[in-house]
Coordinates of C-alpha atoms and ligand atoms in Angstrom, one line a residue:
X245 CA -8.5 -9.6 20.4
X246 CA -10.3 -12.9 20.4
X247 CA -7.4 -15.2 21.2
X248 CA -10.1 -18.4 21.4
X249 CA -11.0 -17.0 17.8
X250 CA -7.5 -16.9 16.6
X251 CA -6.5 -19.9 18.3
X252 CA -9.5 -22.3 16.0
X253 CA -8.7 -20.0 13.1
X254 CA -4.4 -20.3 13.1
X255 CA -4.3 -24.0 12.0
X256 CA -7.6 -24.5 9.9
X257 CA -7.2 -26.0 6.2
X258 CA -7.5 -23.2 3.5
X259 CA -9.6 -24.6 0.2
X260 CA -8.3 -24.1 -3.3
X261 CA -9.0 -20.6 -4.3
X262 CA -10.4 -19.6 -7.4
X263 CA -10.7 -16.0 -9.6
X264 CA -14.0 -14.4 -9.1
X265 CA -15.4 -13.4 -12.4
X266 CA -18.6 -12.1 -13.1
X267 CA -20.1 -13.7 -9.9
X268 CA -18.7 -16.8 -10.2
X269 CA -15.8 -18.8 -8.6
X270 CA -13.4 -20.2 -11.3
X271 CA -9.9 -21.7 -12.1
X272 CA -7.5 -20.7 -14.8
X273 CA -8.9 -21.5 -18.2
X274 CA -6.1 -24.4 -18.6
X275 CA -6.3 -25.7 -15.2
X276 CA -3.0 -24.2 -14.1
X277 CA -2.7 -23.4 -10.1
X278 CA 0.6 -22.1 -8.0
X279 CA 0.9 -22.7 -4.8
X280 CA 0.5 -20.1 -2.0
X281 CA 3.5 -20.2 0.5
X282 CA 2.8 -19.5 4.3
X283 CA 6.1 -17.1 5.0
X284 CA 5.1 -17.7 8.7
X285 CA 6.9 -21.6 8.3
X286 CA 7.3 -21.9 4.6
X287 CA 5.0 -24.2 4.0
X288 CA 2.3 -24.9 1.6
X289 CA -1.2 -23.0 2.1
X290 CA -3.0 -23.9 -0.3
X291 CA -3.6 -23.2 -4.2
X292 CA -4.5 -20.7 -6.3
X293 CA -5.1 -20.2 -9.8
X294 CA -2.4 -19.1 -11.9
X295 CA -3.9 -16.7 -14.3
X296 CA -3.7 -16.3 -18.1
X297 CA -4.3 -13.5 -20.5
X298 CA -7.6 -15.3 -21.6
X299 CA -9.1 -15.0 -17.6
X300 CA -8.1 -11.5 -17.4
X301 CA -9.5 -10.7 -20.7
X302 CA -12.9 -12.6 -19.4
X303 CA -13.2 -10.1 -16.4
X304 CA -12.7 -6.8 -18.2
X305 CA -15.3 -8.1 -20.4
X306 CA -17.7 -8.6 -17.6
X307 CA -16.7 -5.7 -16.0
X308 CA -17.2 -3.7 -19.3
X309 CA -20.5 -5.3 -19.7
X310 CA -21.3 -4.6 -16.1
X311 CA -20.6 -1.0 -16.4
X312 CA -21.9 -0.5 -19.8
X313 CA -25.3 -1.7 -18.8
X314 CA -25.3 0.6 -15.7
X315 CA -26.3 -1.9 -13.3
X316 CA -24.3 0.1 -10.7
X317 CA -22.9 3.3 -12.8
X318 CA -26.8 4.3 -13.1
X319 CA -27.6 3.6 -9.8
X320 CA -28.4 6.1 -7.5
X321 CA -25.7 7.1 -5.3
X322 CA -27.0 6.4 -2.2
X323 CA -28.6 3.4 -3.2
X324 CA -24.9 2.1 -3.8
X325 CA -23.7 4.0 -0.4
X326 CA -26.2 1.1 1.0
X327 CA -24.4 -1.5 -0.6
X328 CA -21.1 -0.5 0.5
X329 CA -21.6 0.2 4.0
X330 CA -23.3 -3.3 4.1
X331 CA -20.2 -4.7 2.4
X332 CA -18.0 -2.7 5.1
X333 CA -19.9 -3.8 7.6
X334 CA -19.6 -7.7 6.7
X335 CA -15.9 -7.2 6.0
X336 CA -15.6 -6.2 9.5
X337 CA -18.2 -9.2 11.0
X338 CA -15.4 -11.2 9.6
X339 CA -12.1 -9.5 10.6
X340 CA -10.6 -12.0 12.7
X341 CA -10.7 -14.4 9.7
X342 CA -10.1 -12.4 7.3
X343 CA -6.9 -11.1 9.4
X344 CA -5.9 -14.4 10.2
X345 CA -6.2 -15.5 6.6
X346 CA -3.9 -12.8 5.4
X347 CA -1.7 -13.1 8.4
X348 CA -0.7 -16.8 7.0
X349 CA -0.7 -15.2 3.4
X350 CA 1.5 -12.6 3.9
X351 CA 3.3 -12.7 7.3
X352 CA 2.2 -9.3 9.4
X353 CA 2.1 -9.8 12.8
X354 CA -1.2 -10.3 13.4
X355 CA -1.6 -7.5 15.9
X356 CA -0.9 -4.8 13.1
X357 CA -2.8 -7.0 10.4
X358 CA -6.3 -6.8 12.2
X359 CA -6.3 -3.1 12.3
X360 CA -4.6 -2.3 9.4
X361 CA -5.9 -4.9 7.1
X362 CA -9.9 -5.9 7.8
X363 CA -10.5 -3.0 10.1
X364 CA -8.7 -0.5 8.6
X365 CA -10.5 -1.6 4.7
X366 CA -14.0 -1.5 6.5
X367 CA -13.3 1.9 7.7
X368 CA -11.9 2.8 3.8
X369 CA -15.4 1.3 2.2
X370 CA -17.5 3.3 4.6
X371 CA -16.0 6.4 4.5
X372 CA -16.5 6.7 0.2
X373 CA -20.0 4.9 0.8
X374 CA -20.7 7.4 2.6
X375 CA -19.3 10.3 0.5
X376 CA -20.9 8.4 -2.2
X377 CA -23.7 10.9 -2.2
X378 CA -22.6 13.7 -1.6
X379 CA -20.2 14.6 -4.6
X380 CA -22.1 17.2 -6.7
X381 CA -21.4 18.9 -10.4
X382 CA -21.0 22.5 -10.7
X383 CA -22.4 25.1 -12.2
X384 CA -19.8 27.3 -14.2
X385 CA -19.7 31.2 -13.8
X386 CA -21.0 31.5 -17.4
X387 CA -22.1 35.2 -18.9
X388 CA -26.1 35.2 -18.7
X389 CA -26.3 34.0 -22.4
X390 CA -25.2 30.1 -21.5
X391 CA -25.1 28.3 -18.7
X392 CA -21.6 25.9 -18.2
X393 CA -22.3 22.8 -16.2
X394 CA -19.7 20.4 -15.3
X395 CA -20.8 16.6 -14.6
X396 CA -18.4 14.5 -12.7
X397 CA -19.3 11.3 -14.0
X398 CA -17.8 7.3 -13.6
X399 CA -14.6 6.9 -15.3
X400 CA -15.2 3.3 -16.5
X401 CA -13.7 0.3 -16.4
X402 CA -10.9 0.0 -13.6
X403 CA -7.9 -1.9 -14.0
X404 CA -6.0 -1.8 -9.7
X405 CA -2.9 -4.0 -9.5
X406 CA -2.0 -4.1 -5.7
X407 CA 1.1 -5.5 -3.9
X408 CA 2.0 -7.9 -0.9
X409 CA 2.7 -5.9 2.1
X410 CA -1.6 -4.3 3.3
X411 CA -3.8 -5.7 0.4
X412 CA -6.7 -5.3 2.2
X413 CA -5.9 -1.5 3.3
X414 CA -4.3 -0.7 -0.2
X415 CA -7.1 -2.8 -2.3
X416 CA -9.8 -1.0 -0.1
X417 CA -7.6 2.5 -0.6
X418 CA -8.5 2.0 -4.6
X419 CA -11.8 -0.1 -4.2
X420 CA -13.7 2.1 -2.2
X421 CA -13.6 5.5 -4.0
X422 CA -13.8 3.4 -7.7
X423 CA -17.1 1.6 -6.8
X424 CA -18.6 4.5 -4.8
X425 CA -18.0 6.8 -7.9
X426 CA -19.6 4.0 -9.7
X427 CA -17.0 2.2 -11.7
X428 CA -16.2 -1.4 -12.4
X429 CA -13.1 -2.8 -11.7
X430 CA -10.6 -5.8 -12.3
X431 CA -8.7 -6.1 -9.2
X432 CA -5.2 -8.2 -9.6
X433 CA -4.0 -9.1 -6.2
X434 CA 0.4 -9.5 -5.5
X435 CA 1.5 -13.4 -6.2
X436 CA 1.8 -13.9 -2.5
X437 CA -1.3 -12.0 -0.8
X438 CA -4.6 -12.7 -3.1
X439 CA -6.6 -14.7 0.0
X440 CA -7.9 -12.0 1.9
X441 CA -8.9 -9.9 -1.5
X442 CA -10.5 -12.9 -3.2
X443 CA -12.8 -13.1 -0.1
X444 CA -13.5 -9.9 0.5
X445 CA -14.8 -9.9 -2.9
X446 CA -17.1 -13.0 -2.3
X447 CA -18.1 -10.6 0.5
X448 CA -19.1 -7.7 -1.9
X449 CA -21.8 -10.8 -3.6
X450 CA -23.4 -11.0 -0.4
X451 CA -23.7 -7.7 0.3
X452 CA -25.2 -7.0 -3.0
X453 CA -23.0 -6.3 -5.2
X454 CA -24.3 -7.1 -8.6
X455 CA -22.0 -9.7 -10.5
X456 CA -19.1 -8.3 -12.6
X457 CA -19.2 -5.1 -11.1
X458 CA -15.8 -6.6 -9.2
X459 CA -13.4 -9.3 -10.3
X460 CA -10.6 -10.4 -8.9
X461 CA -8.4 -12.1 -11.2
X462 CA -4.8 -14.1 -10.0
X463 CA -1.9 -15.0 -10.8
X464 CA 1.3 -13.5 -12.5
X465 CA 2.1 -9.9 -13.0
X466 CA 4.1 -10.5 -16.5
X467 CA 0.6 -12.2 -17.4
X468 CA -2.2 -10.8 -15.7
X469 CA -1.5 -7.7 -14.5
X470 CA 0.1 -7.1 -18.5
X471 CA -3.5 -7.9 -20.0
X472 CA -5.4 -5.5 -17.4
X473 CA -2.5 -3.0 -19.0
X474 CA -2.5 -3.6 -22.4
X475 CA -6.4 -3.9 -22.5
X476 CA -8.4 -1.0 -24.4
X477 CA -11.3 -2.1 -22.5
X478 CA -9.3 -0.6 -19.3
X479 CA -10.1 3.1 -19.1
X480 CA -8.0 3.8 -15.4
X481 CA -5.0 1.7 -14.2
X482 CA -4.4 2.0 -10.4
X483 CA -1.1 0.9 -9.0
X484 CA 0.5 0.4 -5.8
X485 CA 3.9 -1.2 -6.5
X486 CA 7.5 -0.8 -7.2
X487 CA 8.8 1.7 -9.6
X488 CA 10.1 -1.0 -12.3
X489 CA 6.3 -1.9 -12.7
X490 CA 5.2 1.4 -12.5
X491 CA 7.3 1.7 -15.6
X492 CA 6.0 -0.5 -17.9
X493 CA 2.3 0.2 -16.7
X494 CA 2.9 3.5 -18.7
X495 CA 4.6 2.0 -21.1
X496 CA 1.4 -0.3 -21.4
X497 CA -0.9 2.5 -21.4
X498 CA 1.3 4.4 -24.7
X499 CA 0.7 1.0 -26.6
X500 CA -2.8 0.1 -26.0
X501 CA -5.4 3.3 -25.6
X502 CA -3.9 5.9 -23.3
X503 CA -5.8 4.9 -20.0
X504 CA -4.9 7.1 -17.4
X505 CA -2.7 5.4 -15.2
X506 CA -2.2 6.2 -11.5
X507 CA 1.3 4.9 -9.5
X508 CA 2.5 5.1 -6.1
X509 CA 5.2 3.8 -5.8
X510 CA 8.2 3.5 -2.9
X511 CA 10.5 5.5 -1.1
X512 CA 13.6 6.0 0.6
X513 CA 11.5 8.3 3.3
X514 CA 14.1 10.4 5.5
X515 CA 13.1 10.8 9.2
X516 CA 14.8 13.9 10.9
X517 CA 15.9 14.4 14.1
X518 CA 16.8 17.5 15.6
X519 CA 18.4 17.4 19.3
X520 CA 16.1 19.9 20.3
X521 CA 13.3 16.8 19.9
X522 CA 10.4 17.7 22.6
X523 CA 11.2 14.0 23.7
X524 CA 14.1 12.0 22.3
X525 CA 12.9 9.1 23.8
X526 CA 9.6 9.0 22.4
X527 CA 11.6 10.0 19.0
X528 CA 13.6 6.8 19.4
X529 CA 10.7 4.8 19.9
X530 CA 8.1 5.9 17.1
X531 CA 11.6 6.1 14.7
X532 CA 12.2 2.6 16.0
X533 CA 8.3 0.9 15.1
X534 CA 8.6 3.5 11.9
X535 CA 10.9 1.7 10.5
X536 CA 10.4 -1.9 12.0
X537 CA 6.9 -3.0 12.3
X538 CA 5.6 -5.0 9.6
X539 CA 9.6 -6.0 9.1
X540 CA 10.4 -2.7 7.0
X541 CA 7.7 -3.6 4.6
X542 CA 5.7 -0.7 4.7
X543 CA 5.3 2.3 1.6
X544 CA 6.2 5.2 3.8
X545 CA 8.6 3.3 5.9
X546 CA 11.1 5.6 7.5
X547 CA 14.2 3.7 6.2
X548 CA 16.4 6.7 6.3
X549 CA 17.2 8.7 9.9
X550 CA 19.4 11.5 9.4
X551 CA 20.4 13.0 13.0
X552 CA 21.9 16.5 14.1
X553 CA 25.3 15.3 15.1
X554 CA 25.4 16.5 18.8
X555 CA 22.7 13.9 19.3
X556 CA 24.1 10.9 17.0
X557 CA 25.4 8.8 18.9
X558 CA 23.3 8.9 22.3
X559 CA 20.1 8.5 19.7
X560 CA 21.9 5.2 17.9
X561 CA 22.0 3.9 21.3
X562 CA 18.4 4.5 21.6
X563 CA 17.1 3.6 18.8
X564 CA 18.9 0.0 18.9
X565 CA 17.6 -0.2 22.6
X566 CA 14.3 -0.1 20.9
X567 CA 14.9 -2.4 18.2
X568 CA 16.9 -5.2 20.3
X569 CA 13.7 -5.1 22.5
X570 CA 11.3 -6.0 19.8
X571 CA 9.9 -9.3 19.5
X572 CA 10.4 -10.5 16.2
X573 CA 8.7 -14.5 15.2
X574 CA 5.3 -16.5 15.2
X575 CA 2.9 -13.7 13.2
X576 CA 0.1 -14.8 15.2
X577 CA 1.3 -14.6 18.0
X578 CA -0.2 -11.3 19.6
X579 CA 2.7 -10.3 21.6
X580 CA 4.8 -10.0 18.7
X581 CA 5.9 -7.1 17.1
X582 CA 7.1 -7.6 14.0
X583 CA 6.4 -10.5 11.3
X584 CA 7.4 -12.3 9.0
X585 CA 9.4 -11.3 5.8
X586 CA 6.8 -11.6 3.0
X587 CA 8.8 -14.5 0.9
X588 CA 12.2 -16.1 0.7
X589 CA 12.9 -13.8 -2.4
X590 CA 12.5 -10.8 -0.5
X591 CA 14.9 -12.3 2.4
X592 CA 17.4 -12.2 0.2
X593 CA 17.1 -9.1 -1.0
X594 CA 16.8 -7.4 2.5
X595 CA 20.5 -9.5 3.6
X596 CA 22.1 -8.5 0.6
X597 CA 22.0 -4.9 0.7
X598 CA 23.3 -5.4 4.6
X599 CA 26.0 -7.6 3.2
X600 CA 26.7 -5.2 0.6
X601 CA 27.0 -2.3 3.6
X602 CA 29.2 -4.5 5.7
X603 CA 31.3 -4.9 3.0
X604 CA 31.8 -1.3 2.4
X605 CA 32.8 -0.7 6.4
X606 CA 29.6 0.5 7.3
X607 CA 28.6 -0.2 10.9
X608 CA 26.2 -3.1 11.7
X609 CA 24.5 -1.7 15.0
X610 CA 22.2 -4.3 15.3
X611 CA 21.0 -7.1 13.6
X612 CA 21.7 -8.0 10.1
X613 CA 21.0 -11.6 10.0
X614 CA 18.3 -14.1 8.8
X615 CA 17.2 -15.7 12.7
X616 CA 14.5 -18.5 13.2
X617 CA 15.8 -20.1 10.5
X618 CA 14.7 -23.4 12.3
X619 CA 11.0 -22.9 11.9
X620 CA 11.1 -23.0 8.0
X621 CA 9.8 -19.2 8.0
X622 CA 11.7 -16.4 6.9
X623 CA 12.5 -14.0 9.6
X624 CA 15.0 -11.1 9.2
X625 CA 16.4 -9.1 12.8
X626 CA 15.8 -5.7 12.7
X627 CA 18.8 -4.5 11.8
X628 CA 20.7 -1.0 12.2
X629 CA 23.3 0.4 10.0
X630 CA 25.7 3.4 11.0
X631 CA 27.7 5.5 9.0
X632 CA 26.2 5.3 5.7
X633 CA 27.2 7.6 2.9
X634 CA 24.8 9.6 0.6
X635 CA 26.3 7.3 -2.1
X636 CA 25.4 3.8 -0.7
X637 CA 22.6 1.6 -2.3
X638 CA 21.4 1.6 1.5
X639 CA 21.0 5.7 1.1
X640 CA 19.1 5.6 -2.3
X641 CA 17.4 2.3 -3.2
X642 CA 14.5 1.2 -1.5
X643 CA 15.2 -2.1 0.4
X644 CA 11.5 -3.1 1.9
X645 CA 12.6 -4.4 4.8
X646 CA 13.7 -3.7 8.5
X647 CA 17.1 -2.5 7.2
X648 CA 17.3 1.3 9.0
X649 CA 20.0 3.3 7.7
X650 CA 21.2 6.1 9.8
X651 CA 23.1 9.2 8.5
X652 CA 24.6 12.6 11.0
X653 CA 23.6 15.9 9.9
X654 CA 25.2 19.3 10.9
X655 CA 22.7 21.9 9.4
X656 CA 19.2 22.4 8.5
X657 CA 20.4 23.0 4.8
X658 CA 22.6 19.8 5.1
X659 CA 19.3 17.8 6.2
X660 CA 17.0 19.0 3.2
X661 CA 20.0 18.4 1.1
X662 CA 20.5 14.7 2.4
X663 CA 16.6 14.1 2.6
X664 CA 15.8 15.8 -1.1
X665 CA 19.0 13.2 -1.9
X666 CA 16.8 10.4 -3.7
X667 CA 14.6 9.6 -6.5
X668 CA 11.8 9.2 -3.9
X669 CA 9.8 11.3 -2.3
X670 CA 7.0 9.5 -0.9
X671 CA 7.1 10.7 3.0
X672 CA 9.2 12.4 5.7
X673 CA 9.4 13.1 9.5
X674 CA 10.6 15.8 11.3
X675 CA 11.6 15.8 15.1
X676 CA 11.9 19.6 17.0
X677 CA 10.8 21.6 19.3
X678 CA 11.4 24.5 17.3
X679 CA 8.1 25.5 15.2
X680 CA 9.0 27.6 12.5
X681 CA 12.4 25.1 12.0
X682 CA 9.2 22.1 11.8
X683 CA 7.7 24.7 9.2
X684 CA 10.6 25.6 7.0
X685 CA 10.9 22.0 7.1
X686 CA 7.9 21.0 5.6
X687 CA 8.0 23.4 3.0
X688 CA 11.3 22.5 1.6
X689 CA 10.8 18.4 2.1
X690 CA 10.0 17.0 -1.3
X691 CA 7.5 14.3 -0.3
X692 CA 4.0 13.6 -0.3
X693 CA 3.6 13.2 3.6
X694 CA 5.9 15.2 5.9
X695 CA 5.2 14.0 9.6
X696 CA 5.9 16.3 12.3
X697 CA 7.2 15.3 15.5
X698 CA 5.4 11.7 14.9
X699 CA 5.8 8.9 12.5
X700 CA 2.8 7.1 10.2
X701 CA -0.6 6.6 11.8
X702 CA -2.4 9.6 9.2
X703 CA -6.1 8.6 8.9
X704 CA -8.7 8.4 5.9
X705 CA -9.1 12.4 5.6
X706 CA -5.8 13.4 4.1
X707 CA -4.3 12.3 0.5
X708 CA -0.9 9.5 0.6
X709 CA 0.6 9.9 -2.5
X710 CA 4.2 10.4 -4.1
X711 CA 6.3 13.0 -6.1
X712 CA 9.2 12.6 -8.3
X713 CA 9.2 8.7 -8.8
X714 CA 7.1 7.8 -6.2
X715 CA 4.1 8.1 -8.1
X716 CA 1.3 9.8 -9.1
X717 CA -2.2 10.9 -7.9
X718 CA -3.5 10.1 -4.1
X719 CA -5.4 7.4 -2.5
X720 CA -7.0 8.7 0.7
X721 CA -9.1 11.4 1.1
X722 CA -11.7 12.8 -0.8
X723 CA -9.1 13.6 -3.5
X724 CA -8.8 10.1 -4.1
X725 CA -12.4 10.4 -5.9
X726 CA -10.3 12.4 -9.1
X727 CA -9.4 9.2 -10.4
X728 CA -12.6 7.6 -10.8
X729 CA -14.4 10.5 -12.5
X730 CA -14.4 12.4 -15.6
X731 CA -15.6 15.4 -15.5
X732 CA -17.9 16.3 -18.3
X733 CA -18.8 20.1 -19.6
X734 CA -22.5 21.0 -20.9
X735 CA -22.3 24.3 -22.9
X736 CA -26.0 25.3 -23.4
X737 CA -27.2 28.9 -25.4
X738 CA -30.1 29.8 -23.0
Ligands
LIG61 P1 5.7 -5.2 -7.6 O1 5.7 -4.1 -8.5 O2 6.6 -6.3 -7.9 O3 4.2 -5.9 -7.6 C1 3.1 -5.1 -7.4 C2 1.9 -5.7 -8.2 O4 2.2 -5.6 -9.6 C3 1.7 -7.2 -8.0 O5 0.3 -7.5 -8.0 C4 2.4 -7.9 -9.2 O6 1.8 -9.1 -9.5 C5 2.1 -6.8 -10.2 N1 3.0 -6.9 -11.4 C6 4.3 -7.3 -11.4 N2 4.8 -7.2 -12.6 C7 3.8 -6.7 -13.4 C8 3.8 -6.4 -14.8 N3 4.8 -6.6 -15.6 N4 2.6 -5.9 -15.3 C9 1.6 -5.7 -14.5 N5 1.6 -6.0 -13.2 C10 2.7 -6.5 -12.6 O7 5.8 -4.7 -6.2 P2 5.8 -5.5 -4.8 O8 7.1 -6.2 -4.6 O9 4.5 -6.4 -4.8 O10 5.5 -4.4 -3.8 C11 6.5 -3.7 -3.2 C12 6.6 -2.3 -3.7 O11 5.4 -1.6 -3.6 C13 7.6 -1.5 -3.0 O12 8.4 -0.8 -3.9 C14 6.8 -0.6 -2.1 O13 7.4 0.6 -1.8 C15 5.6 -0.3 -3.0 N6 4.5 0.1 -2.2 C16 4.1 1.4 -2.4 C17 3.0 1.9 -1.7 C18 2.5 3.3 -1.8 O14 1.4 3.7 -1.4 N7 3.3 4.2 -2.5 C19 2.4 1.1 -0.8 C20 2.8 -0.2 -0.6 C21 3.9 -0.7 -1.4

């Protein structure tokens, strides 16, 4: 890391932002700004525009017009692969300031923030660039009369509403695959992370990006993100966000013209340890940073460790060995390893489920409190909490924050039971030695991602997405193409 970099970067003035629309920079259409909160001291940013239903409405017109007249649907695909890997490529020239940027936007310790934000949405972009041209049709196993051919052609106009916690790595997750299929999008960054995504977009300009093929639009999710849903000029809604939005994006979609929407959403993910772990240590430790980095605010966050009994206790031990020795404070400071809380709001939240558990006679391991309260940023300890019941709010609901809850086990059936407990089912771990336990285990897990004997860290070439309510569809992976094309049948009498 360039510390010299980072050092001119951590303290320089941010301008105004402004929506990108059709090419150009622009405020709200009355005037109206917000401000943008640094979580890291909670102060005052900068400004951005708060959105309204008239500048949302303006980009899906540009970006119908801009997919209608085919200025990058009817491109060839590698000519657009070109684009986008010169986009990728500028995205990471700028990494340190784009990380930086969103570092003070959104409060990730800035160690985790340059990989998994610039770095991590370069890789994203090049990867579909370069698949961009290599997705063929088919030809269908017709009798000799007909031939059957099946076109896999741009879905439209793309509506992606994106939260707080990686824009950059979630945005790029929907971005690349939608413009590399040859799609337009509207792109409505979360209330308190639209920096880093509104220049990554100026970005795309330079690298050649024709005007209105991507528009970033900010502001409100009752306002903005509701006229990307309700628009019938929106043919795909992509989602990553909590379930109660999820909702009324399909709601959204029933009253306006049945776009296909696309959700993933959060979880409750269970991380299981066996005592016959190749390494309980290194269990601890990966549990520990599954759970903690990025302060809990993570999709596939391992908020949940249910542990075979024989090994509770010792493992508790570990694990809060692990957490007490994490340094928690100044986001860009690189020897820090976990952040700032995204915004007073979610503060809150994150102390009142552990209030809630306290109050119930759970055991407070570790942690629990708000600490640093002196620097005017809002920084959470991580916390550990024994002895919770299947029934606890802490067992089911979905905290997004670095509040671990840790349950004992007896049997293998006892675990699935526990794990398969929730409405979730986004992602899992197991820990053992024992391979056909790790297996049976990922068979009967119901979860979109079942680690084995590790914790997060899957790259671009397999599908993240949930089941039961933690969404629908997959970014990641080639699959992740499914949502930005419609596949088309020619019937033809030879
Ligand atoms: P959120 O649902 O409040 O906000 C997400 C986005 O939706 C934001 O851009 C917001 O402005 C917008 N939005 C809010 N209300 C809206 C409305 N009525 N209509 C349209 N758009 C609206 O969620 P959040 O607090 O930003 O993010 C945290 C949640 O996201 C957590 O539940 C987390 O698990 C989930 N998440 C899931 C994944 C995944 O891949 N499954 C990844 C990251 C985060």
């Amino acid at each position: 890391m360039d510390l010299t970099e980072l050092a001119s970067l951590r303290s320089a003035p941010v301008p105004p932002a402004a929506h990108l629309i059709d090419g150009t920079r622009r405020a709200a259409s009355d005037g109206a700004t917000m401000d943008v909160i640094s979580p890291a001291d909670g102060r005052r940013l900068t400004t951005m525009p708060r959105g309204t239903g008239d500048d949302a409405q303006a980009a899906i017109s540009a970006a119908r017009r801009a997919f209608d007249d085919g200025r990058w649907s009817d491109l060839a695909p590698a000519a657009r692969k070109t684009v986008l890997l010169r986009w990728a490529g500028l995205i990471e020239a700028h990494a340190m300031e784009l990380a930086v940027l969103g570092v003070r936007n959104n409060g990730t310790e800035i160690g985790m923030a340059l990989k998994a934000e610039p770095l991590s949405a370069a890789a994203t972009i090049r990867y579909y660039a370069e698949a961009a041209d290599k997705l063929h049709g088919e030809i269908a196993p017709t009798a000799p009369a007909t031939l059957g051919l099946v076109h896999r052609e741009p879905a439209g106009v793309v509506g992606a509403i994106v939260p707080w916690n990686f824009p950059l790595m979630i945005g790029a997750w929907k971005l690349g695959p939608a413009l590399a299929a040859g799609c337009t999008v509207v792109l409505k960054p979360a209330e308190t992370a639209s920096l880093t995504l509104l220049r990554i977009a100026e970005l795309a300009l330079d690298a050649g990006i024709p005007a209105g093929v991507l528009n970033v639009v900010t502001g409100e999710g009752s306002v903005v993100g509701a006229a990307i849903a309700e628009s019938r000029d929106v043919d795909v809604l992509v989602f990553t966000g909590s379930g109660a939005t999820g909702r009324r994006l399909l709601e959204a979609s029933a009253r306006s013209n049945l776009k296909r929407v696309y959700l993933e959403l959060g979880g409750k993910s269970p991380n299981i340890v066996f005592a016959d772990a190749p390494d309980l240590d290194e269990a601890a430790k990966v549990s520990a940073h599954g759970i903690f980095r990025n302060s809990g605010q993570v999709c596939i966050a391992g908020s949940r460790i249910l542990v075979e009994r024989n090994t509770h206790d010792a493992f508790v031990d570990k694990l809060a060995a692990v957490a007490n020795a994490m340094k928690v404070g100044d986001p860009l400071d690189p020897t820090t390893a976990a952040g700032a809380i995204n915004s007073h709001a979610q503060l809150e939240q994150n102390l009142d489920f552990v209030a809630e558990a306290r109050q119930a006679g759970r055991r407070i391991v570790t942690g629990g409190t708000r600490i640093l309260e002196d620097t005017g940023g809002f920084y959470m300890a991580p916390t550990i909490v024994a002895g919770v019941r299947p029934e606890d709010r802490l067992a089911r609901d979905e905290v997004f924050g670095p509040v671990l809850a840790v349950m004992p086990f007896d049997t293998e059936d006892e675990a699935i039971a526990l794990a398969n407990g929730t409405d979730y089912g986004l992602a899992a771990a197991v820990w053992t030695a024992n391979l056909s336990r790790a297996h049976r285990m990922v068979r009967r897990i119901k979860a979109g991602i079942v680690h084995v004997n590790t914790y997060g860290g899957s790259d671009m070439t397999v599908p993240l997405g949930g089941v039961k309510q933690s969404g629908n569809g997959h970014d990641k992976s080639l699959h992740a193409f499914d949502k930005y094309l419609d596949l088309k049948t020619a019937w033809i009498k030879l």
